[in-house]
Tab-separated table of C-alpha atoms in Angstrom:
chain	number	residue	atom	x	y	z
A	37	MET	CA	-49.317	-7.295	-8.019
A	38	VAL	CA	-50.990	-5.078	-5.432
A	39	ARG	CA	-52.716	-6.853	-2.550
A	40	PRO	CA	-56.520	-6.559	-2.638
A	41	PRO	CA	-58.122	-4.385	0.064
A	42	ASP	CA	-58.949	-6.132	3.308
A	43	LEU	CA	-60.328	-5.452	6.771
A	44	ALA	CA	-57.054	-3.825	7.885
A	45	ASP	CA	-57.417	-1.215	5.152
A	46	VAL	CA	-60.887	-0.273	6.384
A	47	ARG	CA	-59.564	0.011	9.927
A	48	ARG	CA	-56.949	2.519	8.724
A	49	ILE	CA	-59.784	4.983	8.126
A	50	GLY	CA	-60.437	6.560	11.514
A	51	PHE	CA	-63.986	7.727	10.842
A	52	PHE	CA	-64.980	4.177	9.840
A	53	SER	CA	-64.228	2.983	13.376
A	54	PRO	CA	-67.936	2.492	14.318
A	55	LEU	CA	-68.300	-0.267	11.695
A	56	ALA	CA	-68.732	-3.783	13.026
A	57	GLU	CA	-66.530	-6.543	11.617
A	58	ASP	CA	-69.140	-7.794	9.127
A	59	ASP	CA	-69.927	-4.284	7.900
A	60	ALA	CA	-66.231	-3.421	7.587
A	61	GLY	CA	-65.667	-6.623	5.640
A	62	ARG	CA	-68.398	-5.729	3.161
A	63	VAL	CA	-66.881	-2.284	2.719
A	64	ALA	CA	-63.430	-3.802	2.099
A	65	ARG	CA	-64.775	-5.802	-0.826
A	66	ARG	CA	-65.869	-2.577	-2.537
A	67	LEU	CA	-62.539	-0.756	-2.209
A	68	ILE	CA	-59.831	-0.503	-4.865
A	69	ALA	CA	-56.079	-0.859	-4.178
A	70	ARG	CA	-53.575	0.882	-6.441
A	71	ARG	CA	-49.796	1.113	-6.580
A	72	TYR	CA	-47.866	4.234	-7.600
A	73	GLY	CA	-44.260	4.800	-8.538
A	74	SER	CA	-42.101	7.567	-7.132
A	75	ARG	CA	-43.286	10.982	-8.454
A	76	GLU	CA	-46.422	9.471	-9.978
A	77	PHE	CA	-49.657	11.416	-9.523
A	78	ILE	CA	-52.369	9.743	-7.479
A	79	ILE	CA	-54.941	12.419	-8.284
A	80	VAL	CA	-54.654	15.553	-10.414
A	81	GLU	CA	-55.944	19.044	-9.654
A	82	GLY	CA	-59.036	19.900	-11.707
A	83	GLU	CA	-60.075	16.329	-12.507
A	84	ARG	CA	-63.337	14.801	-11.371
A	85	PRO	CA	-62.979	12.693	-8.216
A	86	ALA	CA	-63.774	8.989	-8.068
A	87	GLY	CA	-63.815	8.994	-4.272
A	88	PHE	CA	-61.377	9.620	-1.456
A	89	TYR	CA	-58.183	7.759	-0.601
A	90	VAL	CA	-56.281	6.348	2.347
A	91	LEU	CA	-52.534	5.849	1.969
A	92	ARG	CA	-51.614	2.235	2.663
A	93	SER	CA	-47.835	2.604	2.359
A	94	GLY	CA	-45.207	5.062	1.176
A	95	LYS	CA	-45.312	8.857	1.318
A	96	ALA	CA	-47.117	11.514	-0.734
A	97	ARG	CA	-47.621	15.251	-0.857
A	98	ILE	CA	-50.661	17.420	-1.558
A	99	PHE	CA	-49.960	20.576	-3.572
A	100	ARG	CA	-51.375	23.187	-5.922
A	101	THR	CA	-49.631	24.817	-8.865
A	102	ALA	CA	-49.874	28.552	-9.573
A	103	PRO	CA	-50.198	29.899	-13.123
A	104	ASP	CA	-46.465	30.786	-13.056
A	105	GLY	CA	-45.600	27.166	-12.242
A	106	ARG	CA	-44.751	27.743	-8.586
A	107	GLU	CA	-45.989	25.018	-6.245
A	108	GLN	CA	-47.372	25.231	-2.724
A	109	THR	CA	-47.403	22.011	-0.738
A	110	PHE	CA	-50.180	21.876	1.841
A	111	ARG	CA	-49.173	18.751	3.695
A	112	LEU	CA	-47.300	15.481	3.502
A	113	VAL	CA	-49.307	12.272	3.596
A	114	SER	CA	-48.164	9.233	5.588
A	115	PRO	CA	-49.603	5.702	5.826
A	116	GLY	CA	-53.046	5.808	7.421
A	117	ASP	CA	-53.755	9.386	6.315
A	118	THR	CA	-56.809	10.071	4.174
A	119	PHE	CA	-57.041	12.677	1.434
A	120	ALA	CA	-59.316	14.023	-1.329
A	121	GLU	CA	-62.451	13.952	0.834
A	122	VAL	CA	-63.602	17.510	-0.013
A	123	PRO	CA	-64.613	16.962	-3.683
A	124	VAL	CA	-66.550	13.867	-2.636
A	125	PHE	CA	-68.863	16.139	-0.645
A	126	ASP	CA	-69.021	19.316	-2.748
A	127	GLU	CA	-69.033	17.361	-6.059
A	128	GLY	CA	-66.458	19.744	-7.498
A	129	PRO	CA	-63.134	18.909	-9.159
A	130	ASN	CA	-60.066	17.880	-7.202
A	131	PRO	CA	-58.773	21.066	-5.531
A	132	ALA	CA	-55.162	19.858	-5.478
A	133	THR	CA	-52.765	17.300	-6.900
A	134	VAL	CA	-51.472	14.401	-4.818
A	135	GLU	CA	-48.069	13.029	-5.812
A	136	ALA	CA	-46.343	9.943	-4.463
A	137	ILE	CA	-42.834	10.992	-3.402
A	138	GLU	CA	-41.739	7.369	-3.114
A	139	GLU	CA	-43.236	4.025	-4.166
A	140	SER	CA	-46.643	3.966	-2.514
A	141	GLU	CA	-49.940	2.133	-2.314
A	142	ALA	CA	-53.285	3.844	-1.824
A	143	ILE	CA	-56.806	2.567	-1.285
A	144	LEU	CA	-59.630	4.266	-3.194
A	145	VAL	CA	-62.942	4.513	-1.359
A	146	PRO	CA	-65.506	5.191	-4.110
A	147	THR	CA	-68.022	7.957	-3.453
A	148	ALA	CA	-70.919	5.484	-3.539
A	149	VAL	CA	-69.298	3.467	-0.759
A	150	LEU	CA	-68.977	6.501	1.493
A	151	ASP	CA	-72.576	7.509	0.767
A	152	ASP	CA	-73.819	4.043	1.723
A	153	VAL	CA	-71.747	3.939	4.910
A	154	MET	CA	-73.027	7.324	6.105
A	155	ARG	CA	-76.621	6.404	5.325
A	156	GLU	CA	-76.380	3.131	7.235
A	157	HIS	CA	-74.154	4.484	10.033
A	158	PRO	CA	-74.996	8.155	10.810
A	159	GLU	CA	-72.348	8.219	13.536
A	160	VAL	CA	-69.705	8.049	10.784
A	161	ALA	CA	-70.897	11.441	9.472
A	162	HIS	CA	-70.293	12.947	12.921
A	163	LEU	CA	-66.732	11.598	12.958
A	164	ILE	CA	-66.140	12.992	9.462
A	165	LEU	CA	-67.189	16.445	10.698
A	166	ARG	CA	-64.637	16.189	13.503
A	167	HIS	CA	-62.066	15.048	10.951
A	168	PHE	CA	-62.781	18.079	8.737
A	169	SER	CA	-62.617	20.395	11.748
A	170	ALA	CA	-59.133	19.138	12.629
A	171	ARG	CA	-58.035	19.498	9.007
A	172	LEU	CA	-59.381	23.059	8.846
A	173	ARG	CA	-57.494	23.941	12.017
A	174	SER	CA	-54.247	22.636	10.528
A	175	PHE	CA	-54.773	24.657	7.329
A	176	THR	CA	-55.419	27.763	9.410
A	177	GLU	CA	-52.085	27.190	11.139
A	178	LEU	CA	-50.406	26.724	7.739
A	179	VAL	CA	-51.758	30.069	6.504
A	180	GLU	CA	-50.530	31.724	9.696
A	181	GLN	CA	-47.051	30.246	9.327
A	182	ILE	CA	-46.700	31.287	5.691
A	183	SER	CA	-48.051	34.780	6.384
A	184	LEU	CA	-46.270	35.610	9.631
A	185	GLN	CA	-43.170	33.427	9.986
A	186	THR	CA	-39.830	33.804	8.253
A	187	VAL	CA	-38.601	31.050	5.942
A	188	GLN	CA	-36.067	30.096	8.621
A	189	GLY	CA	-38.864	29.795	11.178
A	190	ARG	CA	-40.962	27.630	8.875
A	191	ILE	CA	-38.035	25.306	8.134
A	192	ALA	CA	-37.210	25.120	11.843
A	193	ARG	CA	-40.821	24.206	12.656
A	194	TYR	CA	-40.832	21.460	10.035
A	195	LEU	CA	-37.557	19.987	11.327
A	196	TYR	CA	-38.639	20.301	14.968
A	197	GLN	CA	-41.908	18.434	14.325
A	198	LEU	CA	-40.105	15.826	12.252
A	199	ALA	CA	-37.614	15.303	15.086
A	200	ARG	CA	-40.442	14.805	17.589
A	201	GLU	CA	-42.389	12.393	15.385
A	202	GLU	CA	-39.708	10.403	13.582
A	203	GLY	CA	-36.371	11.364	15.111
A	204	VAL	CA	-33.896	8.819	16.491
A	205	ARG	CA	-31.512	9.912	19.228
A	206	THR	CA	-27.853	9.140	18.568
A	207	THR	CA	-24.513	10.362	19.860
A	208	GLU	CA	-24.507	12.909	17.005
A	209	GLY	CA	-27.946	14.294	17.837
A	210	ILE	CA	-31.485	13.531	16.695
A	211	VAL	CA	-31.400	11.924	13.258
A	212	VAL	CA	-34.451	12.429	11.047
A	213	PRO	CA	-35.004	10.860	7.618
A	214	ARG	CA	-34.509	13.100	4.620
A	215	GLU	CA	-37.632	11.974	2.809
A	216	ILE	CA	-38.210	15.017	0.617
A	217	THR	CA	-35.998	17.082	-1.657
A	218	GLN	CA	-35.070	20.706	-1.038
A	219	GLN	CA	-37.520	21.596	-3.814
A	220	ASP	CA	-40.277	19.744	-1.944
A	221	LEU	CA	-39.305	21.496	1.280
A	222	ALA	CA	-39.398	24.870	-0.474
A	223	SER	CA	-42.891	24.095	-1.724
A	224	LEU	CA	-43.931	23.040	1.771
A	225	VAL	CA	-42.707	26.239	3.469
A	226	GLY	CA	-43.831	28.593	0.712
A	227	SER	CA	-40.402	29.558	-0.602
A	228	VAL	CA	-37.971	28.644	-3.381
A	229	ARG	CA	-35.190	26.044	-3.420
A	230	GLU	CA	-32.348	28.578	-3.449
A	231	VAL	CA	-33.617	30.271	-0.277
A	232	VAL	CA	-34.137	26.935	1.468
A	233	SER	CA	-30.624	25.853	0.507
A	234	ARG	CA	-29.093	29.063	1.896
A	235	THR	CA	-31.149	28.822	5.081
A	236	LEU	CA	-30.080	25.236	5.746
A	237	LYS	CA	-26.464	26.240	5.074
A	238	VAL	CA	-26.685	29.003	7.712
A	239	MET	CA	-28.242	26.554	10.174
A	240	GLU	CA	-25.363	24.169	9.487
A	241	GLU	CA	-22.774	26.906	10.032
A	242	ASP	CA	-24.467	27.768	13.336
A	243	GLY	CA	-24.145	24.145	14.460
A	244	ILE	CA	-27.904	23.587	14.650
A	245	VAL	CA	-28.226	20.902	11.963
A	246	GLN	CA	-26.107	18.733	9.745
A	247	VAL	CA	-27.604	17.994	6.321
A	248	ARG	CA	-26.567	14.667	4.819
A	249	ARG	CA	-27.663	12.826	1.689
A	250	LYS	CA	-30.161	10.496	3.349
A	251	ASP	CA	-30.892	12.209	6.646
A	252	ILE	CA	-30.579	15.376	8.711
A	253	VAL	CA	-29.016	15.489	12.161
A	254	ILE	CA	-30.534	17.929	14.633
A	255	CYS	CA	-27.382	18.799	16.572
A	256	ASP	CA	-28.872	21.507	18.817
A	257	VAL	CA	-32.579	21.035	19.516
A	258	ARG	CA	-32.689	23.970	21.940
A	259	SER	CA	-31.366	26.411	19.341
A	260	LEU	CA	-33.695	24.948	16.743
A	261	SER	CA	-36.715	25.497	18.996
A	262	GLN	CA	-35.718	29.126	19.507
A	263	LEU	CA	-36.133	29.716	15.770
A	264	LEU	CA	-39.802	28.675	15.794
């Protein structure tokens, strides 16, 4: 059974930071905790939103599907990240699908809760604007990468950032978890699985990485950075 929302869940939401303990506690009692299996949809593109979410545990991805079935992943979601805020404000349908890529828990913040918080705490609205500005900047960078970088460069950037954020130094090199499939990676870098597979194979042959079943070893960080 999923644990009911509590004060810690409210504190995961960065733009709720101005809330005092009592106010945060009242908000927590109005939230909804849900559990999702691997590859289960948390929200679906085109559906009406119930509110926005914060990921409590696990990992998820945000993507859209083209008419031909091809997917484009916009970003990966980690614990503490929020998502699906846009339709809460523009009252439109969900612009993308969010899929758990492993067993995950998410906290739903109903639209009415957010409305009440902003009305009672105007400073929260200012923090949300800063949050949206940072998100817009990251999407601008994503468009630039897809438009101007090669597939190899996009894969190298993903691995380089992963190494910096989650990598563990070993005698073999920097080991990073292999949390997504090659299909997921292809969707993330705007390519197809076959191209990603060939690109990783070339990087292996060049001694830059070693792809294993559960992780990837960055053997030559300097050479990897030169591909960015």
